[in-house]
Amino acid sequence: MSQILHADSQAPVTLGRLDSKSGKADISTGQRGKWWRFLLILVVTLLIIAPIIAVVVLSTQPSQSTSSATGFTLANYVFVFTQTDVLLWLQNSIIVALATVIVAVAVAAPAGYVLSRVRNRLVSGYSLILFVIQSLPVVTAVIPLFITFSVLGLTNTLASVAIVYIGSTMSVAIWMMAAYIDSIPISLEEAAWMDGASVFGSFTRIVMRNSLPGILSTAIFSFLLAWNDYLIALIFLQDQSVYTLPKGLETFFQQNATDWGSVMAVAVVMMIPPVIVFAFLNKYFSVGGIGGSLAGR
């Protein structure tokens, strides 16, 4: 059998195989291929969401803290919201994540503009430094940062983890903004300059107004990095009043027993903000922008 491509002007293009006996195209082969791809995607999707479904189901089952309940129950959620500091940890996580997003976008946007528009050795060197920094694991800077923050009195504060999150986000955020600004024609700015606009004016009125998808992609990336982090919070936060949700979740694990119902309920609470963010902003999330930024320039 040999592969043929039908490109009749009156019919859609169809990929099939030529039967050696009848001389006709075997369309069923292409259809079977589609079904195999569909089944493969379905299996992979089920494997990915199965743990999430398990967490949600287990959070509605009786546990050690709600032993009097039977069957489906929301007692685990009532317990974690009334008997623990989950609401305070949720507030701390939101504050740190929003601070990271605002500062990261505010700095990455103009830095990405310079990286995109200016071509000289200084900017190329700056670009290379960013590329090297983004390849370094955060853990290599944790100990020096902890010593520095101890001297400055910043340990055990939300400001300390926010500073680390902003620093660890910045290199990729700048690359993401630069990759998106590259797609905006410079001729638009040149027209504004001929009309008397300054460079800063064209940046704010032309580039920023056309960079909403890039800005939102950078904001989502920064939010997820700050929201999901556990390592930095584990090292810099010691008081329960300043715990973020990932660090607070650790308190439900005891040496000899674990209240799994409460753990699952807190895990569901942690999942809700990222799900809401992606539900409303997923069409703006540019995977291509991230890929281009990580591939170097």
PDB file of C-alpha atoms in Angstrom:
ATOM      1  CA  MET A   1       0.000   0.000   0.000  1.00  0.00           C
ATOM      2  CA  SER A   2       1.299   3.400  -0.786  1.00  0.00           C
ATOM      3  CA  GLN A   3       0.319   6.706   0.796  1.00  0.00           C
ATOM      4  CA  ILE A   4      -1.555   9.247  -1.370  1.00  0.00           C
ATOM      5  CA  LEU A   5      -2.920  12.756  -0.826  1.00  0.00           C
ATOM      6  CA  HIS A   6      -6.300  13.649  -2.417  1.00  0.00           C
ATOM      7  CA  ALA A   7      -6.528  17.357  -3.190  1.00  0.00           C
ATOM      8  CA  ASP A   8      -9.668  17.540  -5.336  1.00  0.00           C
ATOM      9  CA  SER A   9     -10.826  21.108  -5.777  1.00  0.00           C
ATOM     10  CA  GLN A  10     -14.450  20.042  -5.027  1.00  0.00           C
ATOM     11  CA  ALA A  11     -13.642  17.969  -1.927  1.00  0.00           C
ATOM     12  CA  PRO A  12     -11.701  18.490   1.286  1.00  0.00           C
ATOM     13  CA  VAL A  13      -8.100  17.283   1.339  1.00  0.00           C
ATOM     14  CA  THR A  14      -8.003  13.703   2.704  1.00  0.00           C
ATOM     15  CA  LEU A  15      -4.992  11.679   3.768  1.00  0.00           C
ATOM     16  CA  GLY A  16      -5.375   7.947   3.117  1.00  0.00           C
ATOM     17  CA  ARG A  17      -3.658   4.876   1.660  1.00  0.00           C
ATOM     18  CA  LEU A  18      -3.973   3.318  -1.800  1.00  0.00           C
ATOM     19  CA  ASP A  19      -5.204  -0.298  -1.796  1.00  0.00           C
ATOM     20  CA  SER A  20      -2.906  -2.400  -4.026  1.00  0.00           C
ATOM     21  CA  LYS A  21      -5.740  -4.671  -5.254  1.00  0.00           C
ATOM     22  CA  SER A  22      -8.668  -2.314  -5.841  1.00  0.00           C
ATOM     23  CA  GLY A  23      -6.619   0.803  -6.556  1.00  0.00           C
ATOM     24  CA  LYS A  24      -8.958   2.831  -4.288  1.00  0.00           C
ATOM     25  CA  ALA A  25      -8.012   4.923  -1.301  1.00  0.00           C
ATOM     26  CA  ASP A  26      -8.354   3.204   2.098  1.00  0.00           C
ATOM     27  CA  ILE A  27      -9.933   6.023   4.164  1.00  0.00           C
ATOM     28  CA  SER A  28     -10.540   3.728   7.156  1.00  0.00           C
ATOM     29  CA  THR A  29      -6.813   3.767   7.996  1.00  0.00           C
ATOM     30  CA  GLY A  30      -6.918   7.529   8.608  1.00  0.00           C
ATOM     31  CA  GLN A  31     -10.088   7.184  10.675  1.00  0.00           C
ATOM     32  CA  ARG A  32      -8.507   4.476  12.833  1.00  0.00           C
ATOM     33  CA  GLY A  33      -5.513   6.753  13.377  1.00  0.00           C
ATOM     34  CA  LYS A  34      -7.803   9.503  14.624  1.00  0.00           C
ATOM     35  CA  TRP A  35      -9.499   7.136  17.079  1.00  0.00           C
ATOM     36  CA  TRP A  36      -6.143   5.905  18.424  1.00  0.00           C
ATOM     37  CA  ARG A  37      -5.005   9.479  18.968  1.00  0.00           C
ATOM     38  CA  PHE A  38      -8.305  10.296  20.692  1.00  0.00           C
ATOM     39  CA  LEU A  39      -8.012   7.281  23.004  1.00  0.00           C
ATOM     40  CA  LEU A  40      -4.383   8.120  23.805  1.00  0.00           C
ATOM     41  CA  ILE A  41      -5.299  11.715  24.683  1.00  0.00           C
ATOM     42  CA  LEU A  42      -8.247  10.463  26.771  1.00  0.00           C
ATOM     43  CA  VAL A  43      -6.043   8.052  28.752  1.00  0.00           C
ATOM     44  CA  VAL A  44      -3.382  10.712  29.380  1.00  0.00           C
ATOM     45  CA  THR A  45      -6.067  13.204  30.472  1.00  0.00           C
ATOM     46  CA  LEU A  46      -7.592  10.686  32.899  1.00  0.00           C
ATOM     47  CA  LEU A  47      -4.155   9.908  34.353  1.00  0.00           C
ATOM     48  CA  ILE A  48      -3.568  13.641  34.938  1.00  0.00           C
ATOM     49  CA  ILE A  49      -6.918  14.500  36.515  1.00  0.00           C
ATOM     50  CA  ALA A  50      -7.328  11.261  38.530  1.00  0.00           C
ATOM     51  CA  PRO A  51      -5.271  12.580  41.503  1.00  0.00           C
ATOM     52  CA  ILE A  52      -7.295  15.810  41.480  1.00  0.00           C
ATOM     53  CA  ILE A  53     -10.585  13.881  41.532  1.00  0.00           C
ATOM     54  CA  ALA A  54      -9.249  11.680  44.343  1.00  0.00           C
ATOM     55  CA  VAL A  55      -8.319  14.764  46.424  1.00  0.00           C
ATOM     56  CA  VAL A  56     -11.788  16.301  45.969  1.00  0.00           C
ATOM     57  CA  VAL A  57     -13.572  13.014  46.828  1.00  0.00           C
ATOM     58  CA  LEU A  58     -11.422  12.324  49.910  1.00  0.00           C
ATOM     59  CA  SER A  59     -12.018  15.870  51.179  1.00  0.00           C
ATOM     60  CA  THR A  60     -15.739  15.065  51.419  1.00  0.00           C
ATOM     61  CA  GLN A  61     -15.270  11.811  53.375  1.00  0.00           C
ATOM     62  CA  PRO A  62     -15.285  11.446  57.196  1.00  0.00           C
ATOM     63  CA  SER A  63     -11.860  11.676  58.805  1.00  0.00           C
ATOM     64  CA  GLN A  64     -10.127  11.727  62.172  1.00  0.00           C
ATOM     65  CA  SER A  65     -11.362  15.254  63.006  1.00  0.00           C
ATOM     66  CA  THR A  66     -14.944  14.498  61.851  1.00  0.00           C
ATOM     67  CA  SER A  67     -15.371  10.911  63.054  1.00  0.00           C
ATOM     68  CA  SER A  68     -19.067  11.468  63.884  1.00  0.00           C
ATOM     69  CA  ALA A  69     -19.926  12.184  60.233  1.00  0.00           C
ATOM     70  CA  THR A  70     -20.878   9.429  57.763  1.00  0.00           C
ATOM     71  CA  GLY A  71     -20.875   9.316  53.944  1.00  0.00           C
ATOM     72  CA  PHE A  72     -20.621  12.588  52.018  1.00  0.00           C
ATOM     73  CA  THR A  73     -19.825  15.477  54.349  1.00  0.00           C
ATOM     74  CA  LEU A  74     -18.420  18.994  54.309  1.00  0.00           C
ATOM     75  CA  ALA A  75     -17.311  18.642  57.926  1.00  0.00           C
ATOM     76  CA  ASN A  76     -13.623  18.679  56.888  1.00  0.00           C
ATOM     77  CA  TYR A  77     -14.063  22.139  55.334  1.00  0.00           C
ATOM     78  CA  VAL A  78     -15.984  23.374  58.398  1.00  0.00           C
ATOM     79  CA  PHE A  79     -13.170  22.080  60.621  1.00  0.00           C
ATOM     80  CA  VAL A  80     -10.272  23.663  58.696  1.00  0.00           C
ATOM     81  CA  PHE A  81     -12.056  27.021  58.364  1.00  0.00           C
ATOM     82  CA  THR A  82     -13.198  27.250  62.010  1.00  0.00           C
ATOM     83  CA  GLN A  83     -10.539  25.362  63.983  1.00  0.00           C
ATOM     84  CA  THR A  84      -7.337  26.200  62.084  1.00  0.00           C
ATOM     85  CA  ASP A  85      -5.590  29.257  60.565  1.00  0.00           C
ATOM     86  CA  VAL A  86      -6.350  28.317  56.950  1.00  0.00           C
ATOM     87  CA  LEU A  87      -8.083  31.640  56.212  1.00  0.00           C
ATOM     88  CA  LEU A  88      -5.039  33.544  57.540  1.00  0.00           C
ATOM     89  CA  TRP A  89      -2.675  31.388  55.464  1.00  0.00           C
ATOM     90  CA  LEU A  90      -4.897  31.918  52.425  1.00  0.00           C
ATOM     91  CA  GLN A  91      -4.725  35.673  52.973  1.00  0.00           C
ATOM     92  CA  ASN A  92      -0.921  35.523  53.314  1.00  0.00           C
ATOM     93  CA  SER A  93      -0.599  33.508  50.092  1.00  0.00           C
ATOM     94  CA  ILE A  94      -2.776  35.970  48.190  1.00  0.00           C
ATOM     95  CA  ILE A  95      -0.771  38.965  49.484  1.00  0.00           C
ATOM     96  CA  VAL A  96       2.573  37.399  48.535  1.00  0.00           C
ATOM     97  CA  ALA A  97       1.340  36.215  45.120  1.00  0.00           C
ATOM     98  CA  LEU A  98      -0.208  39.588  44.208  1.00  0.00           C
ATOM     99  CA  ALA A  99       2.922  41.476  45.332  1.00  0.00           C
ATOM    100  CA  THR A 100       5.036  39.158  43.186  1.00  0.00           C
ATOM    101  CA  VAL A 101       2.776  39.632  40.167  1.00  0.00           C
ATOM    102  CA  ILE A 102       2.615  43.442  40.425  1.00  0.00           C
ATOM    103  CA  VAL A 103       6.368  43.986  40.908  1.00  0.00           C
ATOM    104  CA  ALA A 104       7.357  41.328  38.339  1.00  0.00           C
ATOM    105  CA  VAL A 105       5.142  42.821  35.611  1.00  0.00           C
ATOM    106  CA  ALA A 106       6.085  46.429  36.488  1.00  0.00           C
ATOM    107  CA  VAL A 107       9.808  45.657  36.157  1.00  0.00           C
ATOM    108  CA  ALA A 108       9.679  43.046  33.391  1.00  0.00           C
ATOM    109  CA  ALA A 109       7.670  45.200  30.957  1.00  0.00           C
ATOM    110  CA  PRO A 110      10.195  48.072  30.530  1.00  0.00           C
ATOM    111  CA  ALA A 111      13.154  45.670  30.839  1.00  0.00           C
ATOM    112  CA  GLY A 112      11.668  43.436  28.146  1.00  0.00           C
ATOM    113  CA  TYR A 113      11.104  46.509  25.948  1.00  0.00           C
ATOM    114  CA  VAL A 114      14.789  47.433  26.188  1.00  0.00           C
ATOM    115  CA  LEU A 115      15.798  43.841  25.491  1.00  0.00           C
ATOM    116  CA  SER A 116      13.550  43.778  22.421  1.00  0.00           C
ATOM    117  CA  ARG A 117      14.314  47.168  20.873  1.00  0.00           C
ATOM    118  CA  VAL A 118      17.926  48.013  21.763  1.00  0.00           C
ATOM    119  CA  ARG A 119      20.751  46.134  20.031  1.00  0.00           C
ATOM    120  CA  ASN A 120      24.247  46.698  21.427  1.00  0.00           C
ATOM    121  CA  ARG A 121      26.892  44.843  23.437  1.00  0.00           C
ATOM    122  CA  LEU A 122      25.631  46.086  26.806  1.00  0.00           C
ATOM    123  CA  VAL A 123      22.104  44.791  26.183  1.00  0.00           C
ATOM    124  CA  SER A 124      23.475  41.553  24.719  1.00  0.00           C
ATOM    125  CA  GLY A 125      25.554  41.059  27.873  1.00  0.00           C
ATOM    126  CA  TYR A 126      22.521  41.795  30.033  1.00  0.00           C
ATOM    127  CA  SER A 127      20.547  39.281  27.985  1.00  0.00           C
ATOM    128  CA  LEU A 128      23.250  36.641  28.487  1.00  0.00           C
ATOM    129  CA  ILE A 129      23.292  37.257  32.259  1.00  0.00           C
ATOM    130  CA  LEU A 130      19.522  36.724  32.405  1.00  0.00           C
ATOM    131  CA  PHE A 131      19.906  33.498  30.456  1.00  0.00           C
ATOM    132  CA  VAL A 132      22.513  32.220  32.932  1.00  0.00           C
ATOM    133  CA  ILE A 133      20.502  33.326  35.991  1.00  0.00           C
ATOM    134  CA  GLN A 134      17.338  31.585  34.870  1.00  0.00           C
ATOM    135  CA  SER A 135      19.244  28.314  34.569  1.00  0.00           C
ATOM    136  CA  LEU A 136      20.407  28.408  38.205  1.00  0.00           C
ATOM    137  CA  PRO A 137      18.315  26.579  40.838  1.00  0.00           C
ATOM    138  CA  VAL A 138      16.861  28.852  43.522  1.00  0.00           C
ATOM    139  CA  VAL A 139      18.235  26.645  46.289  1.00  0.00           C
ATOM    140  CA  THR A 140      21.804  27.796  45.486  1.00  0.00           C
ATOM    141  CA  ALA A 141      20.917  31.329  46.659  1.00  0.00           C
ATOM    142  CA  VAL A 142      18.803  30.385  49.659  1.00  0.00           C
ATOM    143  CA  ILE A 143      21.538  30.265  52.317  1.00  0.00           C
ATOM    144  CA  PRO A 144      23.188  33.614  51.345  1.00  0.00           C
ATOM    145  CA  LEU A 145      19.735  35.213  51.205  1.00  0.00           C
ATOM    146  CA  PHE A 146      18.795  33.800  54.606  1.00  0.00           C
ATOM    147  CA  ILE A 147      21.978  35.268  56.161  1.00  0.00           C
ATOM    148  CA  THR A 148      21.353  38.629  54.468  1.00  0.00           C
ATOM    149  CA  PHE A 149      17.714  38.763  55.557  1.00  0.00           C
ATOM    150  CA  SER A 150      18.713  37.817  59.109  1.00  0.00           C
ATOM    151  CA  VAL A 151      21.047  40.824  59.252  1.00  0.00           C
ATOM    152  CA  LEU A 152      18.295  43.071  57.855  1.00  0.00           C
ATOM    153  CA  GLY A 153      15.639  41.623  60.175  1.00  0.00           C
ATOM    154  CA  LEU A 154      13.480  40.377  57.297  1.00  0.00           C
ATOM    155  CA  THR A 155      13.346  36.682  58.168  1.00  0.00           C
ATOM    156  CA  ASN A 156       9.988  35.299  59.269  1.00  0.00           C
ATOM    157  CA  THR A 157       8.145  38.003  57.297  1.00  0.00           C
ATOM    158  CA  LEU A 158       6.037  37.898  54.162  1.00  0.00           C
ATOM    159  CA  ALA A 159       8.357  40.497  52.620  1.00  0.00           C
ATOM    160  CA  SER A 160      11.261  38.028  52.679  1.00  0.00           C
ATOM    161  CA  VAL A 161       9.481  35.343  50.631  1.00  0.00           C
ATOM    162  CA  ALA A 162       7.991  37.978  48.296  1.00  0.00           C
ATOM    163  CA  ILE A 163      11.479  39.341  47.540  1.00  0.00           C
ATOM    164  CA  VAL A 164      12.777  35.845  46.757  1.00  0.00           C
ATOM    165  CA  TYR A 165       9.770  35.071  44.550  1.00  0.00           C
ATOM    166  CA  ILE A 166      10.186  38.344  42.649  1.00  0.00           C
ATOM    167  CA  GLY A 167      13.894  37.672  42.105  1.00  0.00           C
ATOM    168  CA  SER A 168      13.344  34.098  40.950  1.00  0.00           C
ATOM    169  CA  THR A 169      10.542  35.180  38.603  1.00  0.00           C
ATOM    170  CA  MET A 170      12.264  38.182  37.068  1.00  0.00           C
ATOM    171  CA  SER A 171      14.566  36.573  34.494  1.00  0.00           C
ATOM    172  CA  VAL A 172      11.856  34.467  32.818  1.00  0.00           C
ATOM    173  CA  ALA A 173       9.327  37.323  33.119  1.00  0.00           C
ATOM    174  CA  ILE A 174      11.669  39.700  31.255  1.00  0.00           C
ATOM    175  CA  TRP A 175      12.268  37.112  28.538  1.00  0.00           C
ATOM    176  CA  MET A 176       8.521  36.557  28.178  1.00  0.00           C
ATOM    177  CA  MET A 177       7.830  40.280  27.797  1.00  0.00           C
ATOM    178  CA  ALA A 178      10.721  40.707  25.352  1.00  0.00           C
ATOM    179  CA  ALA A 179       9.476  37.778  23.250  1.00  0.00           C
ATOM    180  CA  TYR A 180       5.998  39.300  23.032  1.00  0.00           C
ATOM    181  CA  ILE A 181       7.178  42.859  22.335  1.00  0.00           C
ATOM    182  CA  ASP A 182       9.225  41.428  19.444  1.00  0.00           C
ATOM    183  CA  SER A 183       5.905  40.643  17.737  1.00  0.00           C
ATOM    184  CA  ILE A 184       4.778  44.313  17.818  1.00  0.00           C
ATOM    185  CA  PRO A 185       5.996  46.146  14.652  1.00  0.00           C
ATOM    186  CA  ILE A 186       8.397  48.958  15.458  1.00  0.00           C
ATOM    187  CA  SER A 187       6.828  50.924  12.591  1.00  0.00           C
ATOM    188  CA  LEU A 188       3.912  51.733  14.924  1.00  0.00           C
ATOM    189  CA  GLU A 189       6.332  53.453  17.320  1.00  0.00           C
ATOM    190  CA  GLU A 190       8.151  55.200  14.475  1.00  0.00           C
ATOM    191  CA  ALA A 191       4.847  56.718  13.344  1.00  0.00           C
ATOM    192  CA  ALA A 192       4.217  57.949  16.891  1.00  0.00           C
ATOM    193  CA  TRP A 193       7.732  59.432  17.075  1.00  0.00           C
ATOM    194  CA  MET A 194       7.140  61.330  13.827  1.00  0.00           C
ATOM    195  CA  ASP A 195       3.977  62.767  15.420  1.00  0.00           C
ATOM    196  CA  GLY A 196       6.060  64.085  18.309  1.00  0.00           C
ATOM    197  CA  ALA A 197       5.711  61.286  20.872  1.00  0.00           C
ATOM    198  CA  SER A 198       8.668  60.499  23.130  1.00  0.00           C
ATOM    199  CA  VAL A 199      10.144  57.005  23.553  1.00  0.00           C
ATOM    200  CA  PHE A 200       8.414  56.662  26.924  1.00  0.00           C
ATOM    201  CA  GLY A 201       5.175  57.922  25.382  1.00  0.00           C
ATOM    202  CA  SER A 202       5.275  55.386  22.553  1.00  0.00           C
ATOM    203  CA  PHE A 203       6.116  52.660  25.085  1.00  0.00           C
ATOM    204  CA  THR A 204       3.088  53.415  27.268  1.00  0.00           C
ATOM    205  CA  ARG A 205       0.618  54.327  24.496  1.00  0.00           C
ATOM    206  CA  ILE A 206       1.630  51.891  21.734  1.00  0.00           C
ATOM    207  CA  VAL A 207       3.575  48.958  23.162  1.00  0.00           C
ATOM    208  CA  MET A 208       1.738  48.512  26.461  1.00  0.00           C
ATOM    209  CA  ARG A 209      -1.696  48.883  24.874  1.00  0.00           C
ATOM    210  CA  ASN A 210      -0.848  46.061  22.447  1.00  0.00           C
ATOM    211  CA  SER A 211       0.898  43.827  25.008  1.00  0.00           C
ATOM    212  CA  LEU A 212      -2.077  42.672  27.095  1.00  0.00           C
ATOM    213  CA  PRO A 213      -1.638  38.938  26.242  1.00  0.00           C
ATOM    214  CA  GLY A 214       2.087  39.150  27.063  1.00  0.00           C
ATOM    215  CA  ILE A 215       1.427  41.001  30.322  1.00  0.00           C
ATOM    216  CA  LEU A 216      -1.238  38.500  31.407  1.00  0.00           C
ATOM    217  CA  SER A 217       0.995  35.545  30.485  1.00  0.00           C
ATOM    218  CA  THR A 218       3.764  37.019  32.629  1.00  0.00           C
ATOM    219  CA  ALA A 219       1.315  37.698  35.462  1.00  0.00           C
ATOM    220  CA  ILE A 220      -0.039  34.127  35.385  1.00  0.00           C
ATOM    221  CA  PHE A 221       3.460  32.655  35.383  1.00  0.00           C
ATOM    222  CA  SER A 222       4.527  34.847  38.332  1.00  0.00           C
ATOM    223  CA  PHE A 223       1.330  34.066  40.247  1.00  0.00           C
ATOM    224  CA  LEU A 224       1.724  30.300  39.876  1.00  0.00           C
ATOM    225  CA  LEU A 225       5.394  30.379  40.899  1.00  0.00           C
ATOM    226  CA  ALA A 226       4.605  32.309  44.105  1.00  0.00           C
ATOM    227  CA  TRP A 227       1.412  30.402  44.858  1.00  0.00           C
ATOM    228  CA  ASN A 228       2.832  26.870  44.587  1.00  0.00           C
ATOM    229  CA  ASP A 229       6.203  27.390  46.278  1.00  0.00           C
ATOM    230  CA  TYR A 230       6.965  25.365  49.395  1.00  0.00           C
ATOM    231  CA  LEU A 231      10.785  25.360  49.669  1.00  0.00           C
ATOM    232  CA  ILE A 232      11.255  29.107  50.172  1.00  0.00           C
ATOM    233  CA  ALA A 233       8.374  29.337  52.670  1.00  0.00           C
ATOM    234  CA  LEU A 234       9.780  26.352  54.574  1.00  0.00           C
ATOM    235  CA  ILE A 235      13.130  28.107  55.082  1.00  0.00           C
ATOM    236  CA  PHE A 236      12.095  31.736  55.654  1.00  0.00           C
ATOM    237  CA  LEU A 237       8.807  31.410  57.606  1.00  0.00           C
ATOM    238  CA  GLN A 238       8.813  30.027  61.162  1.00  0.00           C
ATOM    239  CA  ASP A 239       5.764  31.652  62.812  1.00  0.00           C
ATOM    240  CA  GLN A 240       2.300  30.238  61.996  1.00  0.00           C
ATOM    241  CA  SER A 241       0.913  33.785  61.723  1.00  0.00           C
ATOM    242  CA  VAL A 242       2.967  34.353  58.557  1.00  0.00           C
ATOM    243  CA  TYR A 243       2.629  30.910  57.002  1.00  0.00           C
ATOM    244  CA  THR A 244       1.489  30.627  53.406  1.00  0.00           C
ATOM    245  CA  LEU A 245      -0.888  27.795  52.438  1.00  0.00           C
ATOM    246  CA  PRO A 246       1.795  25.269  51.296  1.00  0.00           C
ATOM    247  CA  LYS A 247       3.697  25.811  54.548  1.00  0.00           C
ATOM    248  CA  GLY A 248       0.494  25.732  56.613  1.00  0.00           C
ATOM    249  CA  LEU A 249      -0.509  22.422  55.036  1.00  0.00           C
ATOM    250  CA  GLU A 250       2.569  20.886  56.624  1.00  0.00           C
ATOM    251  CA  THR A 251       1.095  21.394  60.135  1.00  0.00           C
ATOM    252  CA  PHE A 252      -1.550  18.716  59.468  1.00  0.00           C
ATOM    253  CA  PHE A 253       1.140  16.053  59.173  1.00  0.00           C
ATOM    254  CA  GLN A 254       1.983  14.714  62.628  1.00  0.00           C
ATOM    255  CA  GLN A 255       4.727  12.273  63.601  1.00  0.00           C
ATOM    256  CA  ASN A 256       2.404   9.332  64.322  1.00  0.00           C
ATOM    257  CA  ALA A 257      -0.845  10.305  62.564  1.00  0.00           C
ATOM    258  CA  THR A 258      -2.159  12.477  59.751  1.00  0.00           C
ATOM    259  CA  ASP A 259      -5.638  13.950  59.458  1.00  0.00           C
ATOM    260  CA  TRP A 260      -6.075  13.181  55.759  1.00  0.00           C
ATOM    261  CA  GLY A 261      -9.561  14.657  55.537  1.00  0.00           C
ATOM    262  CA  SER A 262      -8.274  18.076  56.633  1.00  0.00           C
ATOM    263  CA  VAL A 263      -5.211  17.733  54.383  1.00  0.00           C
ATOM    264  CA  MET A 264      -7.441  17.085  51.367  1.00  0.00           C
ATOM    265  CA  ALA A 265      -9.765  19.963  52.267  1.00  0.00           C
ATOM    266  CA  VAL A 266      -6.823  22.410  52.458  1.00  0.00           C
ATOM    267  CA  ALA A 267      -5.463  20.986  49.180  1.00  0.00           C
ATOM    268  CA  VAL A 268      -8.792  21.766  47.483  1.00  0.00           C
ATOM    269  CA  VAL A 269      -8.672  25.318  48.892  1.00  0.00           C
ATOM    270  CA  MET A 270      -5.171  25.670  47.406  1.00  0.00           C
ATOM    271  CA  MET A 271      -6.376  24.532  43.993  1.00  0.00           C
ATOM    272  CA  ILE A 272      -9.286  26.969  43.707  1.00  0.00           C
ATOM    273  CA  PRO A 273      -7.384  30.274  42.982  1.00  0.00           C
ATOM    274  CA  PRO A 274      -5.198  28.811  40.162  1.00  0.00           C
ATOM    275  CA  VAL A 275      -8.274  27.174  38.629  1.00  0.00           C
ATOM    276  CA  ILE A 276     -10.139  30.510  38.710  1.00  0.00           C
ATOM    277  CA  VAL A 277      -7.149  32.330  37.192  1.00  0.00           C
ATOM    278  CA  PHE A 278      -6.822  29.826  34.336  1.00  0.00           C
ATOM    279  CA  ALA A 279     -10.591  29.679  33.780  1.00  0.00           C
ATOM    280  CA  PHE A 280     -10.743  33.408  33.069  1.00  0.00           C
ATOM    281  CA  LEU A 281      -7.305  34.064  31.568  1.00  0.00           C
ATOM    282  CA  ASN A 282      -6.316  30.804  29.800  1.00  0.00           C
ATOM    283  CA  LYS A 283      -6.830  32.292  26.306  1.00  0.00           C
ATOM    284  CA  TYR A 284      -4.168  34.899  27.053  1.00  0.00           C
ATOM    285  CA  PHE A 285      -1.566  32.409  28.339  1.00  0.00           C
ATOM    286  CA  SER A 286       1.079  32.249  25.618  1.00  0.00           C
ATOM    287  CA  VAL A 287       3.034  28.985  25.738  1.00  0.00           C
ATOM    288  CA  GLY A 288       4.869  30.100  22.605  1.00  0.00           C
ATOM    289  CA  GLY A 289       6.087  33.175  24.437  1.00  0.00           C
ATOM    290  CA  ILE A 290       7.559  31.044  27.197  1.00  0.00           C
ATOM    291  CA  GLY A 291       9.168  28.678  24.724  1.00  0.00           C
ATOM    292  CA  GLY A 292      10.726  31.556  22.815  1.00  0.00           C
ATOM    293  CA  SER A 293      11.978  33.152  25.992  1.00  0.00           C
ATOM    294  CA  LEU A 294      13.617  29.958  27.216  1.00  0.00           C
ATOM    295  CA  ALA A 295      15.154  29.195  23.837  1.00  0.00           C
ATOM    296  CA  GLY A 296      17.355  32.271  24.016  1.00  0.00           C
ATOM    297  CA  ARG A 297      17.752  35.063  21.534  1.00  0.00           C
TER     298      ARG A 297
END
